[in-house]
XYZ file of C-alpha atoms in Angstrom:
85
model
C -1.356 -4.107 -2.384
C -0.905 -1.374 -4.956
C -2.680 -2.867 -7.968
C -5.902 -0.958 -8.701
C -7.393 -4.012 -10.409
C -7.284 -6.221 -7.322
C -10.879 -5.418 -6.322
C -12.084 -6.590 -9.725
C -9.928 -9.718 -9.493
C -11.350 -10.516 -6.067
C -14.916 -9.942 -7.224
C -14.353 -12.200 -10.233
C -13.057 -14.896 -7.889
C -16.112 -14.447 -5.631
C -18.547 -14.793 -8.535
C -16.725 -17.879 -9.803
C -16.652 -19.449 -6.328
C -20.358 -18.779 -5.817
C -21.247 -20.208 -9.227
C -19.174 -23.355 -8.767
C -19.704 -24.144 -5.071
C -22.647 -22.106 -3.751
C -25.332 -22.088 -6.468
C -28.049 -21.119 -3.971
C -26.114 -17.916 -3.180
C -25.106 -17.295 -6.792
C -28.781 -17.378 -7.799
C -29.500 -14.566 -5.302
C -26.943 -12.102 -6.726
C -28.700 -9.087 -8.242
C -26.143 -6.293 -8.592
C -22.463 -5.425 -8.404
C -20.827 -2.020 -8.060
C -17.039 -1.806 -7.945
C -16.062 -4.314 -5.241
C -19.498 -4.695 -3.644
C -22.364 -7.029 -4.454
C -26.082 -6.906 -3.731
C -28.183 -10.008 -3.101
C -31.896 -10.716 -2.770
C -31.958 -13.333 -0.018
C -34.912 -15.367 1.232
C -35.923 -13.736 4.513
C -35.924 -16.949 6.544
C -32.305 -17.730 5.529
C -30.944 -14.188 5.188
C -28.733 -14.143 8.295
C -27.123 -17.522 7.628
C -26.640 -16.724 3.945
C -25.106 -13.338 4.810
C -22.628 -15.033 7.147
C -21.724 -17.546 4.414
C -21.281 -14.762 1.851
C -18.884 -12.942 4.186
C -16.807 -16.077 4.627
C -16.692 -16.768 0.879
C -15.712 -13.173 0.128
C -12.945 -13.182 2.738
C -11.585 -16.527 1.501
C -11.490 -15.245 -2.086
C -9.932 -11.914 -1.111
C -7.285 -13.623 0.998
C -6.102 -15.610 -2.025
C -4.920 -12.300 -3.460
C -4.086 -10.358 -0.303
C -2.453 -12.749 2.159
C 0.695 -13.299 0.070
C 1.338 -9.654 1.023
C 0.264 -10.113 4.661
C -2.960 -8.144 4.255
C -5.994 -10.004 5.631
C -9.445 -9.329 4.239
C -12.217 -8.026 6.473
C -15.487 -8.279 4.569
C -18.343 -6.483 6.308
C -21.615 -7.857 4.946
C -24.730 -5.903 5.829
C -28.324 -7.030 5.873
C -31.175 -4.638 5.085
C -34.098 -3.756 2.870
C -32.007 -1.369 0.746
C -28.345 -1.167 -0.261
C -26.767 1.361 2.112
C -23.219 2.598 1.717
C -20.927 2.336 4.786
């Protein structure tokens, strides 16, 4: 998909989806850079919440990408600091 604004559109959709349907995840959001987000997750729920975040992000991205046959592949990472792939 050639539109440079798609990442911002997807991220806006993710934030809206989290706010409306996943308030416990929305409350954990602490930072956003380009098309990535950082979260402060409770340690005892971090793995499950990370899995849920990946699913939400893929669902939101696919609303924009799948009409063009491009599936999303979100790769959430869990760690003490925000590391770049």
